[in-house]
mmCIF file of C-alpha atoms in Angstrom:
data_model
loop_
_atom_site.group_PDB
_atom_site.id
_atom_site.type_symbol
_atom_site.label_atom_id
_atom_site.label_comp_id
_atom_site.label_asym_id
_atom_site.label_seq_id
_atom_site.Cartn_x
_atom_site.Cartn_y
_atom_site.Cartn_z
ATOM 1 C CA MET A 1 -7.410 46.880 111.383
ATOM 2 C CA PRO A 2 -6.370 43.940 109.159
ATOM 3 C CA PHE A 3 -2.661 43.479 108.458
ATOM 4 C CA ASP A 4 -1.488 44.889 105.149
ATOM 5 C CA PRO A 5 1.852 43.324 104.180
ATOM 6 C CA ASP A 6 2.470 46.120 101.662
ATOM 7 C CA SER A 7 2.072 48.908 104.210
ATOM 8 C CA ASP A 8 5.347 48.294 106.044
ATOM 9 C CA PRO A 9 8.263 46.365 104.536
ATOM 10 C CA CYS A 10 9.684 45.792 108.023
ATOM 11 C CA ALA A 11 6.521 44.269 109.451
ATOM 12 C CA VAL A 12 6.152 40.500 109.839
ATOM 13 C CA PRO A 13 2.650 39.115 109.260
ATOM 14 C CA GLY A 14 1.309 36.060 111.007
ATOM 15 C CA ALA A 15 2.124 33.957 107.960
ATOM 16 C CA ALA A 16 4.478 35.100 105.224
ATOM 17 C CA ALA A 17 3.472 34.642 101.589
ATOM 18 C CA PRO A 18 4.833 31.539 99.856
ATOM 19 C CA PRO A 19 7.935 32.240 97.759
ATOM 20 C CA PRO A 20 7.120 33.183 94.161
ATOM 21 C CA PRO A 21 8.378 31.036 91.265
ATOM 22 C CA VAL A 22 11.847 31.707 89.889
ATOM 23 C CA ARG A 23 11.720 33.524 86.532
ATOM 24 C CA PHE A 24 14.573 33.721 84.031
ATOM 25 C CA TRP A 25 15.352 37.309 83.027
ATOM 26 C CA PRO A 26 17.565 37.506 79.923
ATOM 27 C CA VAL A 27 17.792 41.342 80.137
ATOM 28 C CA ASP A 28 17.423 41.897 76.419
ATOM 29 C CA ASP A 29 18.273 45.153 74.663
ATOM 30 C CA LEU A 30 15.296 47.502 74.573
ATOM 31 C CA PRO A 31 14.262 50.152 72.033
ATOM 32 C CA ALA A 32 15.219 53.758 72.813
ATOM 33 C CA LEU A 33 13.964 54.759 76.277
ATOM 34 C CA ASP A 34 11.223 52.140 76.519
ATOM 35 C CA PRO A 35 10.784 50.773 80.044
ATOM 36 C CA ASP A 36 11.581 47.098 80.516
ATOM 37 C CA PRO A 37 8.253 45.217 80.147
ATOM 38 C CA PHE A 38 9.507 42.522 82.534
ATOM 39 C CA LEU A 39 10.018 45.107 85.273
ATOM 40 C CA ASP A 40 6.666 46.716 84.479
ATOM 41 C CA GLU A 41 4.972 43.355 84.913
ATOM 42 C CA LEU A 42 6.698 42.622 88.223
ATOM 43 C CA LEU A 43 6.018 46.086 89.601
ATOM 44 C CA ARG A 44 2.353 45.625 88.822
ATOM 45 C CA ASP A 45 1.815 41.965 89.719
ATOM 46 C CA GLU A 46 4.724 40.681 91.808
ATOM 47 C CA PRO A 47 6.807 43.536 93.286
ATOM 48 C CA VAL A 48 8.917 41.136 95.362
ATOM 49 C CA SER A 49 9.860 38.297 93.027
ATOM 50 C CA ARG A 50 12.584 35.749 92.357
ATOM 51 C CA ILE A 51 14.783 35.750 89.258
ATOM 52 C CA ARG A 52 17.653 34.007 87.539
ATOM 53 C CA LEU A 53 20.039 36.073 85.366
ATOM 54 C CA PRO A 54 22.210 34.934 82.411
ATOM 55 C CA HIS A 55 25.394 34.213 84.423
ATOM 56 C CA GLY A 56 26.423 32.868 87.813
ATOM 57 C CA GLU A 57 24.612 30.369 89.989
ATOM 58 C CA GLY A 58 21.290 30.018 91.761
ATOM 59 C CA HIS A 59 18.549 32.607 91.897
ATOM 60 C CA ALA A 60 17.931 35.936 93.630
ATOM 61 C CA TRP A 61 15.124 38.065 94.964
ATOM 62 C CA LEU A 62 14.230 41.168 92.960
ATOM 63 C CA VAL A 63 12.579 44.165 94.621
ATOM 64 C CA THR A 64 10.888 46.683 92.329
ATOM 65 C CA ARG A 65 8.579 48.890 94.416
ATOM 66 C CA TYR A 66 9.864 52.318 95.522
ATOM 67 C CA GLU A 67 9.425 51.903 99.280
ATOM 68 C CA ASP A 68 10.743 48.336 99.268
ATOM 69 C CA VAL A 69 13.826 49.373 97.288
ATOM 70 C CA ARG A 70 14.575 52.237 99.680
ATOM 71 C CA PHE A 71 14.094 49.894 102.635
ATOM 72 C CA VAL A 72 16.439 47.166 101.361
ATOM 73 C CA VAL A 73 19.271 49.513 100.372
ATOM 74 C CA SER A 74 19.109 51.323 103.725
ATOM 75 C CA ASP A 75 18.788 48.354 106.089
ATOM 76 C CA PRO A 76 22.143 47.097 107.493
ATOM 77 C CA ARG A 77 20.816 43.525 107.465
ATOM 78 C CA PHE A 78 21.476 43.502 103.716
ATOM 79 C CA SER A 79 25.227 43.316 103.060
ATOM 80 C CA ARG A 80 27.404 44.058 100.052
ATOM 81 C CA ALA A 81 30.539 42.701 101.759
ATOM 82 C CA GLN A 82 29.137 39.164 101.939
ATOM 83 C CA LEU A 83 28.946 39.052 98.136
ATOM 84 C CA VAL A 84 32.720 38.804 97.812
ATOM 85 C CA GLY A 85 33.678 35.462 96.314
ATOM 86 C CA ARG A 86 30.095 34.211 95.929
ATOM 87 C CA PRO A 87 29.049 32.995 92.447
ATOM 88 C CA VAL A 88 25.612 34.642 92.517
ATOM 89 C CA THR A 89 23.314 34.890 89.522
ATOM 90 C CA THR A 90 24.363 37.991 87.610
ATOM 91 C CA MET A 91 24.228 39.850 84.295
ATOM 92 C CA ARG A 92 27.888 39.380 83.374
ATOM 93 C CA PRO A 93 30.523 36.724 84.040
ATOM 94 C CA THR A 94 32.840 38.925 86.125
ATOM 95 C CA PRO A 95 32.230 42.043 88.270
ATOM 96 C CA VAL A 96 32.935 45.476 86.811
ATOM 97 C CA ALA A 97 34.312 46.804 90.097
ATOM 98 C CA SER A 98 36.991 45.374 92.376
ATOM 99 C CA GLN A 99 35.520 43.140 95.066
ATOM 100 C CA THR A 100 38.456 43.707 97.399
ATOM 101 C CA ALA A 101 39.266 47.403 97.498
ATOM 102 C CA GLY A 102 36.351 49.668 96.609
ATOM 103 C CA LEU A 103 33.188 51.236 97.932
ATOM 104 C CA GLN A 104 30.863 48.844 96.130
ATOM 105 C CA TYR A 105 31.596 45.663 98.102
ATOM 106 C CA ILE A 106 32.012 46.855 101.671
ATOM 107 C CA ASP A 107 29.689 47.730 104.536
ATOM 108 C CA ALA A 108 29.836 50.157 107.438
ATOM 109 C CA PRO A 109 31.947 51.191 109.228
ATOM 110 C CA ARG A 110 34.700 50.882 106.577
ATOM 111 C CA HIS A 111 32.329 51.985 103.854
ATOM 112 C CA SER A 112 31.575 55.196 105.759
ATOM 113 C CA GLU A 113 35.294 55.868 106.228
ATOM 114 C CA LEU A 114 36.036 55.546 102.504
ATOM 115 C CA ARG A 115 33.058 57.714 101.564
ATOM 116 C CA ARG A 116 34.329 60.465 103.852
ATOM 117 C CA VAL A 117 37.630 60.491 101.971
ATOM 118 C CA VAL A 118 36.017 60.704 98.510
ATOM 119 C CA ALA A 119 33.455 63.263 99.715
ATOM 120 C CA ARG A 120 36.302 65.766 100.240
ATOM 121 C CA ALA A 121 36.474 66.093 96.450
ATOM 122 C CA PHE A 122 32.683 66.210 95.880
ATOM 123 C CA THR A 123 31.787 69.490 97.548
ATOM 124 C CA GLY A 124 29.762 72.504 96.531
ATOM 125 C CA ARG A 125 32.998 74.474 96.407
ATOM 126 C CA SER A 126 34.674 72.000 94.061
ATOM 127 C CA MET A 127 31.628 72.048 91.759
ATOM 128 C CA MET A 128 31.740 75.860 91.703
ATOM 129 C CA ARG A 129 35.353 75.559 90.583
ATOM 130 C CA LEU A 130 34.537 72.869 88.035
ATOM 131 C CA ARG A 131 31.398 74.377 86.496
ATOM 132 C CA PRO A 132 33.077 77.278 84.618
ATOM 133 C CA MET A 133 35.565 74.774 83.211
ATOM 134 C CA ALA A 134 32.666 72.543 82.137
ATOM 135 C CA GLU A 135 30.886 75.490 80.517
ATOM 136 C CA ARG A 136 34.030 76.420 78.576
ATOM 137 C CA THR A 137 34.426 72.822 77.448
ATOM 138 C CA ALA A 138 30.827 72.647 76.229
ATOM 139 C CA ALA A 139 31.174 75.985 74.434
ATOM 140 C CA GLY A 140 34.304 74.817 72.635
ATOM 141 C CA LEU A 141 32.700 71.562 71.538
ATOM 142 C CA LEU A 142 29.595 73.365 70.285
ATOM 143 C CA ASP A 143 31.771 75.928 68.485
ATOM 144 C CA ALA A 144 33.274 73.083 66.469
ATOM 145 C CA MET A 145 29.870 71.564 65.829
ATOM 146 C CA GLU A 146 28.390 74.871 64.668
ATOM 147 C CA SER A 147 31.379 75.556 62.442
ATOM 148 C CA ALA A 148 31.043 72.175 60.729
ATOM 149 C CA GLY A 149 27.337 72.806 60.164
ATOM 150 C CA PRO A 150 24.335 70.499 60.268
ATOM 151 C CA PRO A 151 23.643 67.662 60.495
ATOM 152 C CA ALA A 152 25.753 66.579 63.449
ATOM 153 C CA ASP A 153 25.993 63.635 65.811
ATOM 154 C CA LEU A 154 25.533 64.997 69.333
ATOM 155 C CA MET A 155 27.033 61.847 70.850
ATOM 156 C CA GLN A 156 30.234 62.316 68.903
ATOM 157 C CA GLN A 157 30.380 66.085 69.115
ATOM 158 C CA LEU A 158 29.228 66.679 72.699
ATOM 159 C CA HIS A 159 27.985 63.827 74.897
ATOM 160 C CA GLY A 160 31.064 61.696 74.278
ATOM 161 C CA PRO A 161 33.919 64.158 74.815
ATOM 162 C CA PHE A 162 32.241 66.453 77.361
ATOM 163 C CA PRO A 163 31.933 64.149 80.412
ATOM 164 C CA ILE A 164 35.380 62.694 79.754
ATOM 165 C CA ALA A 165 36.815 66.221 79.764
ATOM 166 C CA VAL A 166 34.974 67.060 83.003
ATOM 167 C CA ILE A 167 36.119 63.902 84.783
ATOM 168 C CA ARG A 168 39.607 64.553 83.419
ATOM 169 C CA ASP A 169 39.651 67.966 85.097
ATOM 170 C CA PHE A 170 38.068 66.587 88.282
ATOM 171 C CA LEU A 171 40.387 63.604 88.567
ATOM 172 C CA GLY A 172 43.442 65.582 87.514
ATOM 173 C CA VAL A 173 44.379 63.897 84.226
ATOM 174 C CA ASP A 174 46.527 65.890 81.811
ATOM 175 C CA GLU A 175 44.578 67.095 78.800
ATOM 176 C CA SER A 176 46.989 65.393 76.411
ATOM 177 C CA ASP A 177 46.152 61.989 77.948
ATOM 178 C CA TRP A 178 42.365 62.124 77.900
ATOM 179 C CA HIS A 179 41.815 60.388 74.549
ATOM 180 C CA SER A 180 43.331 57.145 75.818
ATOM 181 C CA TRP A 181 41.258 57.347 79.011
ATOM 182 C CA ALA A 182 38.063 57.841 77.028
ATOM 183 C CA GLN A 183 38.326 54.497 75.229
ATOM 184 C CA THR A 184 38.001 52.168 78.234
ATOM 185 C CA GLY A 185 34.607 52.983 79.813
ATOM 186 C CA GLU A 186 32.417 51.292 77.210
ATOM 187 C CA ALA A 187 34.455 48.070 77.357
ATOM 188 C CA LEU A 188 34.324 47.987 81.163
ATOM 189 C CA LEU A 189 30.530 48.327 81.174
ATOM 190 C CA SER A 190 29.667 45.874 78.424
ATOM 191 C CA ALA A 191 27.361 43.011 79.339
ATOM 192 C CA GLY A 192 28.004 40.651 76.441
ATOM 193 C CA ALA A 193 29.750 37.381 77.244
ATOM 194 C CA ASP A 194 32.078 37.843 74.250
ATOM 195 C CA SER A 195 33.284 41.180 75.686
ATOM 196 C CA GLU A 196 35.170 39.732 78.671
ATOM 197 C CA GLU A 197 38.595 39.783 77.022
ATOM 198 C CA ARG A 198 38.111 43.381 75.938
ATOM 199 C CA ALA A 199 36.835 44.353 79.403
ATOM 200 C CA ALA A 200 39.817 42.701 81.094
ATOM 201 C CA ALA A 201 42.231 44.599 78.876
ATOM 202 C CA ALA A 202 40.390 47.873 79.517
ATOM 203 C CA ARG A 203 40.430 47.213 83.270
ATOM 204 C CA ALA A 204 44.174 46.599 83.243
ATOM 205 C CA ALA A 205 44.865 49.686 81.131
ATOM 206 C CA THR A 206 42.700 51.920 83.341
ATOM 207 C CA ARG A 207 44.316 50.610 86.500
ATOM 208 C CA ALA A 208 47.818 51.221 85.127
ATOM 209 C CA ARG A 209 46.959 54.810 84.203
ATOM 210 C CA ILE A 210 45.490 55.513 87.639
ATOM 211 C CA VAL A 211 48.458 53.987 89.465
ATOM 212 C CA ASP A 212 50.746 56.261 87.446
ATOM 213 C CA LEU A 213 48.551 59.314 88.115
ATOM 214 C CA LEU A 214 48.481 58.685 91.879
ATOM 215 C CA ASP A 215 52.265 58.224 91.912
ATOM 216 C CA ARG A 216 52.646 61.605 90.224
ATOM 217 C CA ARG A 217 50.275 63.247 92.726
ATOM 218 C CA ARG A 218 52.463 62.095 95.604
ATOM 219 C CA GLU A 219 55.295 64.060 94.007
ATOM 220 C CA ASP A 220 53.124 66.953 92.811
ATOM 221 C CA PRO A 221 50.095 67.416 95.162
ATOM 222 C CA ARG A 222 47.114 69.254 93.674
ATOM 223 C CA ASP A 223 43.526 70.111 94.611
ATOM 224 C CA ASP A 224 41.848 67.377 92.562
ATOM 225 C CA LEU A 225 40.479 63.897 93.240
ATOM 226 C CA ALA A 226 43.809 62.217 92.505
ATOM 227 C CA GLY A 227 45.422 64.576 95.001
ATOM 228 C CA VAL A 228 42.800 63.759 97.663
ATOM 229 C CA LEU A 229 43.240 60.015 97.172
ATOM 230 C CA ALA A 230 47.041 60.157 97.019
ATOM 231 C CA GLN A 231 47.200 62.138 100.257
ATOM 232 C CA ALA A 232 44.786 59.767 102.024
ATOM 233 C CA ALA A 233 46.851 56.768 100.895
ATOM 234 C CA ALA A 234 50.105 58.423 101.969
ATOM 235 C CA THR A 235 48.773 58.984 105.499
ATOM 236 C CA GLY A 236 47.423 55.433 105.773
ATOM 237 C CA GLU A 237 43.780 56.535 105.828
ATOM 238 C CA ILE A 238 43.125 54.291 102.828
ATOM 239 C CA THR A 239 45.232 51.641 101.117
ATOM 240 C CA ASP A 240 46.850 52.040 97.715
ATOM 241 C CA ASP A 241 44.438 49.455 96.288
ATOM 242 C CA GLU A 242 41.467 51.354 97.725
ATOM 243 C CA ALA A 243 42.725 54.594 96.178
ATOM 244 C CA VAL A 244 43.030 52.954 92.765
ATOM 245 C CA SER A 245 39.613 51.279 93.000
ATOM 246 C CA LEU A 246 37.901 54.506 94.042
ATOM 247 C CA ALA A 247 39.492 56.459 91.204
ATOM 248 C CA MET A 248 38.563 53.746 88.675
ATOM 249 C CA ALA A 249 34.925 53.699 89.795
ATOM 250 C CA ILE A 250 34.617 57.471 89.488
ATOM 251 C CA GLN A 251 36.456 57.636 86.170
ATOM 252 C CA VAL A 252 34.248 54.991 84.570
ATOM 253 C CA SER A 253 30.932 56.214 85.983
ATOM 254 C CA GLY A 254 31.825 59.856 85.459
ATOM 255 C CA GLY A 255 32.731 59.293 81.834
ATOM 256 C CA HIS A 256 30.798 56.454 80.245
ATOM 257 C CA ALA A 257 27.680 56.621 82.443
ATOM 258 C CA VAL A 258 27.264 60.394 82.105
ATOM 259 C CA ARG A 259 27.799 60.119 78.354
ATOM 260 C CA ASN A 260 24.866 57.742 78.015
ATOM 261 C CA ASN A 261 22.617 59.364 80.616
ATOM 262 C CA SER A 262 23.045 62.852 79.200
ATOM 263 C CA GLY A 263 22.499 61.536 75.665
ATOM 264 C CA SER A 264 19.285 59.861 76.809
ATOM 265 C CA MET A 265 18.148 63.107 78.439
ATOM 266 C CA MET A 266 18.690 65.037 75.237
ATOM 267 C CA TYR A 267 16.864 62.347 73.243
ATOM 268 C CA ALA A 268 13.967 62.606 75.715
ATOM 269 C CA LEU A 269 13.802 66.377 75.217
ATOM 270 C CA LEU A 270 14.036 66.118 71.424
ATOM 271 C CA THR A 271 11.159 63.626 71.405
ATOM 272 C CA HIS A 272 9.059 65.804 73.747
ATOM 273 C CA PRO A 273 9.040 69.101 71.822
ATOM 274 C CA GLU A 274 6.458 70.699 74.128
ATOM 275 C CA GLN A 275 8.769 70.187 77.101
ATOM 276 C CA LEU A 276 11.732 71.411 75.088
ATOM 277 C CA GLN A 277 9.913 74.602 74.146
ATOM 278 C CA ARG A 278 8.871 75.173 77.744
ATOM 279 C CA LEU A 279 12.459 74.860 78.909
ATOM 280 C CA ARG A 280 13.453 77.503 76.377
ATOM 281 C CA ARG A 281 10.716 79.826 77.661
ATOM 282 C CA GLU A 282 11.460 79.116 81.343
ATOM 283 C CA PRO A 283 15.209 78.544 81.727
ATOM 284 C CA GLU A 284 14.834 78.875 85.502
ATOM 285 C CA LEU A 285 13.035 75.516 85.360
ATOM 286 C CA LEU A 286 16.255 73.736 84.364
ATOM 287 C CA PRO A 287 17.258 72.213 87.762
ATOM 288 C CA LYS A 288 13.790 70.781 88.285
ATOM 289 C CA ALA A 289 13.651 69.544 84.691
ATOM 290 C CA VAL A 290 16.996 67.804 85.070
ATOM 291 C CA ASP A 291 15.809 66.053 88.210
ATOM 292 C CA GLU A 292 12.692 64.820 86.406
ATOM 293 C CA LEU A 293 14.826 63.642 83.491
ATOM 294 C CA PHE A 294 16.954 61.592 85.886
ATOM 295 C CA ARG A 295 13.755 59.933 87.123
ATOM 296 C CA TYR A 296 12.271 59.439 83.659
ATOM 297 C CA VAL A 297 15.297 58.075 81.795
ATOM 298 C CA PRO A 298 15.921 54.326 82.279
ATOM 299 C CA HIS A 299 19.620 54.777 82.885
ATOM 300 C CA ARG A 300 20.635 51.128 82.929
ATOM 301 C CA ASN A 301 19.763 47.689 81.659
ATOM 302 C CA GLY A 302 18.772 45.173 84.279
ATOM 303 C CA VAL A 303 20.104 45.635 87.784
ATOM 304 C CA GLY A 304 23.335 46.555 89.525
ATOM 305 C CA ILE A 305 25.177 45.045 92.476
ATOM 306 C CA PRO A 306 23.000 42.919 94.792
ATOM 307 C CA ARG A 307 23.096 42.396 98.561
ATOM 308 C CA ILE A 308 23.044 39.369 100.857
ATOM 309 C CA ALA A 309 20.558 39.068 103.730
ATOM 310 C CA THR A 310 22.468 38.573 106.997
ATOM 311 C CA GLU A 311 19.321 37.435 108.806
ATOM 312 C CA ASP A 312 15.710 36.688 107.933
ATOM 313 C CA VAL A 313 13.980 39.889 106.837
ATOM 314 C CA THR A 314 10.409 40.364 105.590
ATOM 315 C CA VAL A 315 9.993 42.589 102.546
ATOM 316 C CA GLY A 316 6.599 43.143 100.961
ATOM 317 C CA GLY A 317 5.121 40.132 102.755
ATOM 318 C CA HIS A 318 7.895 37.718 101.696
ATOM 319 C CA VAL A 319 10.581 36.406 104.045
ATOM 320 C CA ILE A 320 14.061 36.772 102.563
ATOM 321 C CA ARG A 321 16.154 34.183 104.361
ATOM 322 C CA THR A 322 19.658 34.552 105.739
ATOM 323 C CA GLY A 323 22.192 34.198 102.941
ATOM 324 C CA GLU A 324 19.781 34.871 100.084
ATOM 325 C CA VAL A 325 20.636 37.324 97.311
ATOM 326 C CA VAL A 326 18.570 40.495 96.791
ATOM 327 C CA TYR A 327 18.621 42.819 93.780
ATOM 328 C CA ASN A 328 16.976 46.265 93.698
ATOM 329 C CA ALA A 329 15.492 47.687 90.496
ATOM 330 C CA TYR A 330 15.974 51.448 90.778
ATOM 331 C CA VAL A 331 14.604 52.045 87.277
ATOM 332 C CA ALA A 332 11.389 50.252 88.242
ATOM 333 C CA ALA A 333 11.139 52.173 91.517
ATOM 334 C CA ASN A 334 11.372 55.424 89.548
ATOM 335 C CA ARG A 335 8.239 54.375 87.624
ATOM 336 C CA ASP A 336 6.256 53.199 90.673
ATOM 337 C CA PRO A 337 2.736 54.589 90.064
ATOM 338 C CA GLY A 338 2.023 54.544 93.792
ATOM 339 C CA VAL A 339 4.713 57.203 94.241
ATOM 340 C CA PHE A 340 4.896 58.928 90.839
ATOM 341 C CA PRO A 341 1.428 59.473 89.311
ATOM 342 C CA ASP A 342 1.401 58.891 85.542
ATOM 343 C CA PRO A 343 4.994 57.627 85.824
ATOM 344 C CA ASP A 344 5.602 57.278 82.076
ATOM 345 C CA ALA A 345 4.993 60.998 81.517
ATOM 346 C CA LEU A 346 7.856 63.491 81.439
ATOM 347 C CA ASP A 347 6.452 66.102 83.825
ATOM 348 C CA PHE A 348 8.543 69.111 84.869
ATOM 349 C CA ASP A 349 5.876 70.092 87.413
ATOM 350 C CA ARG A 350 6.159 66.800 89.271
ATOM 351 C CA ALA A 351 6.288 67.175 93.046
ATOM 352 C CA GLY A 352 6.537 64.810 95.976
ATOM 353 C CA ALA A 353 9.026 62.009 96.549
ATOM 354 C CA GLY A 354 12.511 62.201 95.116
ATOM 355 C CA HIS A 355 13.782 59.721 92.532
ATOM 356 C CA VAL A 356 16.322 56.985 93.232
ATOM 357 C CA ALA A 357 18.353 57.286 90.031
ATOM 358 C CA PHE A 358 21.457 57.810 92.164
ATOM 359 C CA GLY A 359 20.525 55.064 94.600
ATOM 360 C CA HIS A 360 19.581 55.576 98.211
ATOM 361 C CA GLY A 361 21.038 54.983 101.650
ATOM 362 C CA PRO A 362 24.737 54.390 102.402
ATOM 363 C CA HIS A 363 25.614 53.600 98.763
ATOM 364 C CA HIS A 364 23.923 56.713 97.330
ATOM 365 C CA CYS A 365 26.114 57.947 94.460
ATOM 366 C CA LEU A 366 28.700 60.451 95.672
ATOM 367 C CA ALA A 367 28.993 61.889 92.162
ATOM 368 C CA ALA A 368 25.315 62.918 91.996
ATOM 369 C CA ILE A 369 26.215 66.577 92.545
ATOM 370 C CA MET A 370 28.577 66.476 89.564
ATOM 371 C CA ALA A 371 26.183 64.545 87.310
ATOM 372 C CA ARG A 372 23.459 67.133 87.925
ATOM 373 C CA MET A 373 25.858 69.959 87.151
ATOM 374 C CA GLU A 374 26.957 68.296 83.903
ATOM 375 C CA ALA A 375 23.372 67.700 82.775
ATOM 376 C CA GLU A 376 22.471 71.335 83.428
ATOM 377 C CA VAL A 377 25.513 72.593 81.524
ATOM 378 C CA ILE A 378 24.884 70.303 78.541
ATOM 379 C CA ILE A 379 21.190 71.113 78.187
ATOM 380 C CA SER A 380 21.500 74.863 78.735
ATOM 381 C CA SER A 381 24.483 75.121 76.369
ATOM 382 C CA VAL A 382 22.697 73.278 73.559
ATOM 383 C CA LEU A 383 19.419 75.183 73.917
ATOM 384 C CA ASP A 384 21.183 78.542 74.090
ATOM 385 C CA ARG A 385 23.351 77.848 71.053
ATOM 386 C CA PHE A 386 20.802 76.052 68.843
ATOM 387 C CA PRO A 387 17.236 77.313 69.479
ATOM 388 C CA GLY A 388 15.950 75.296 66.523
ATOM 389 C CA ILE A 389 17.695 72.018 67.283
ATOM 390 C CA ARG A 390 15.774 68.884 66.358
ATOM 391 C CA LEU A 391 16.376 65.276 65.399
ATOM 392 C CA ALA A 392 17.724 64.822 61.894
ATOM 393 C CA VAL A 393 16.102 61.383 61.562
ATOM 394 C CA PRO A 394 12.818 59.892 62.794
ATOM 395 C CA ALA A 395 13.000 59.132 66.503
ATOM 396 C CA ARG A 396 12.846 55.357 66.027
ATOM 397 C CA GLU A 397 15.870 55.476 63.714
ATOM 398 C CA VAL A 398 18.165 56.748 66.466
ATOM 399 C CA GLU A 399 20.551 53.911 67.297
ATOM 400 C CA PHE A 400 21.016 52.950 70.949
ATOM 401 C CA GLN A 401 23.786 51.000 72.676
ATOM 402 C CA LEU A 402 23.619 47.194 72.551
ATOM 403 C CA GLN A 403 24.683 44.762 75.303
ATOM 404 C CA GLY A 404 25.630 47.548 77.668
ATOM 405 C CA LEU A 405 24.918 47.854 81.362
ATOM 406 C CA ILE A 406 24.242 51.568 80.871
ATOM 407 C CA ARG A 407 21.579 52.511 78.332
ATOM 408 C CA GLY A 408 21.973 55.418 75.956
ATOM 409 C CA PRO A 409 22.114 56.493 72.302
ATOM 410 C CA ARG A 410 24.987 55.247 70.188
ATOM 411 C CA THR A 411 24.403 58.139 67.798
ATOM 412 C CA LEU A 412 22.139 61.181 68.098
ATOM 413 C CA PRO A 413 21.794 62.894 64.690
ATOM 414 C CA VAL A 414 20.511 66.473 64.940
ATOM 415 C CA THR A 415 20.031 69.487 62.739
ATOM 416 C CA TRP A 416 19.136 73.121 63.459
#
């Protein structure tokens, strides 16, 4: 049988393909939920390619195909730790996350040890405790929206405050403090070069609040994430810097990212009325629908944190050399037609492989269980309360975020 370099990303052919040309990827803002045409082109014509991004130095490999992405993020020969201090080509001038004390820039075994600490807070039991609180929060927000009457901005009335309130309860932040916490996520996840001063200030403010919260948890232990992290730091299981970095990562992703992702999900439903009506008729379909929405929605612009090859590895017929930088395009992998037939369709009956919206392998998002719960609560609460909800403006007039790493509506005007 002839060798097929696409059949096994680990296999080494007799002669590897020549390296592809380096392409500049500006990562421009895209309309609504449109897939990135650059990623579509690479997935179709050059699934293992080389790119240069707006900041940093040199170039990097970009992997777009589903099986190749899963392979790279699972193989220990690709390291996050070796990124620290390297001026690689990137989307923004400075990293969002700490390179010295968090989960994002470390490898096993330390990575596994930190995940075990955080996982104590992300359990089925903790979500059972959190879900009724989330449902009450959503009900209260929708009460205010209904009382004010249509039209309303769902981003302002629900998708903005809801995830911040949930992460507030999960992290253990006092309700009176949550407004100040809510203001920092967007600045931390902005991609524009002119946003660095604002991002630095937001990073410092968030860190100061978390340091204070962890100090209070040492004096007043509770069953929340801050309590888990404070106890682990007190016993020497993690350092104080690691505790702060972990809390910052979860606060930002649990607030700002969920805000945008859930807003995009609701926009997708409002622009697919047949799917919306089906969900009303078959509420038991909600968990499966939410999973398909996570696959369908392009949750970010560009790519996230790359990896460094620690030895020569062949991926998709190309040899990635020791020391080279590799990015993975999860949003492209979620539209891989070889894995997801008719990938641009929103299909609640879709079966087969699972999406990679939460990543894959050792760095799979620990907060996935909470993000799913929040999406279910938001969608079910809105559909139950407002059976006739619909966009108040034409779909193409809905404004989306600009120069952000996380995509999502800036406003979502609705009526009912």
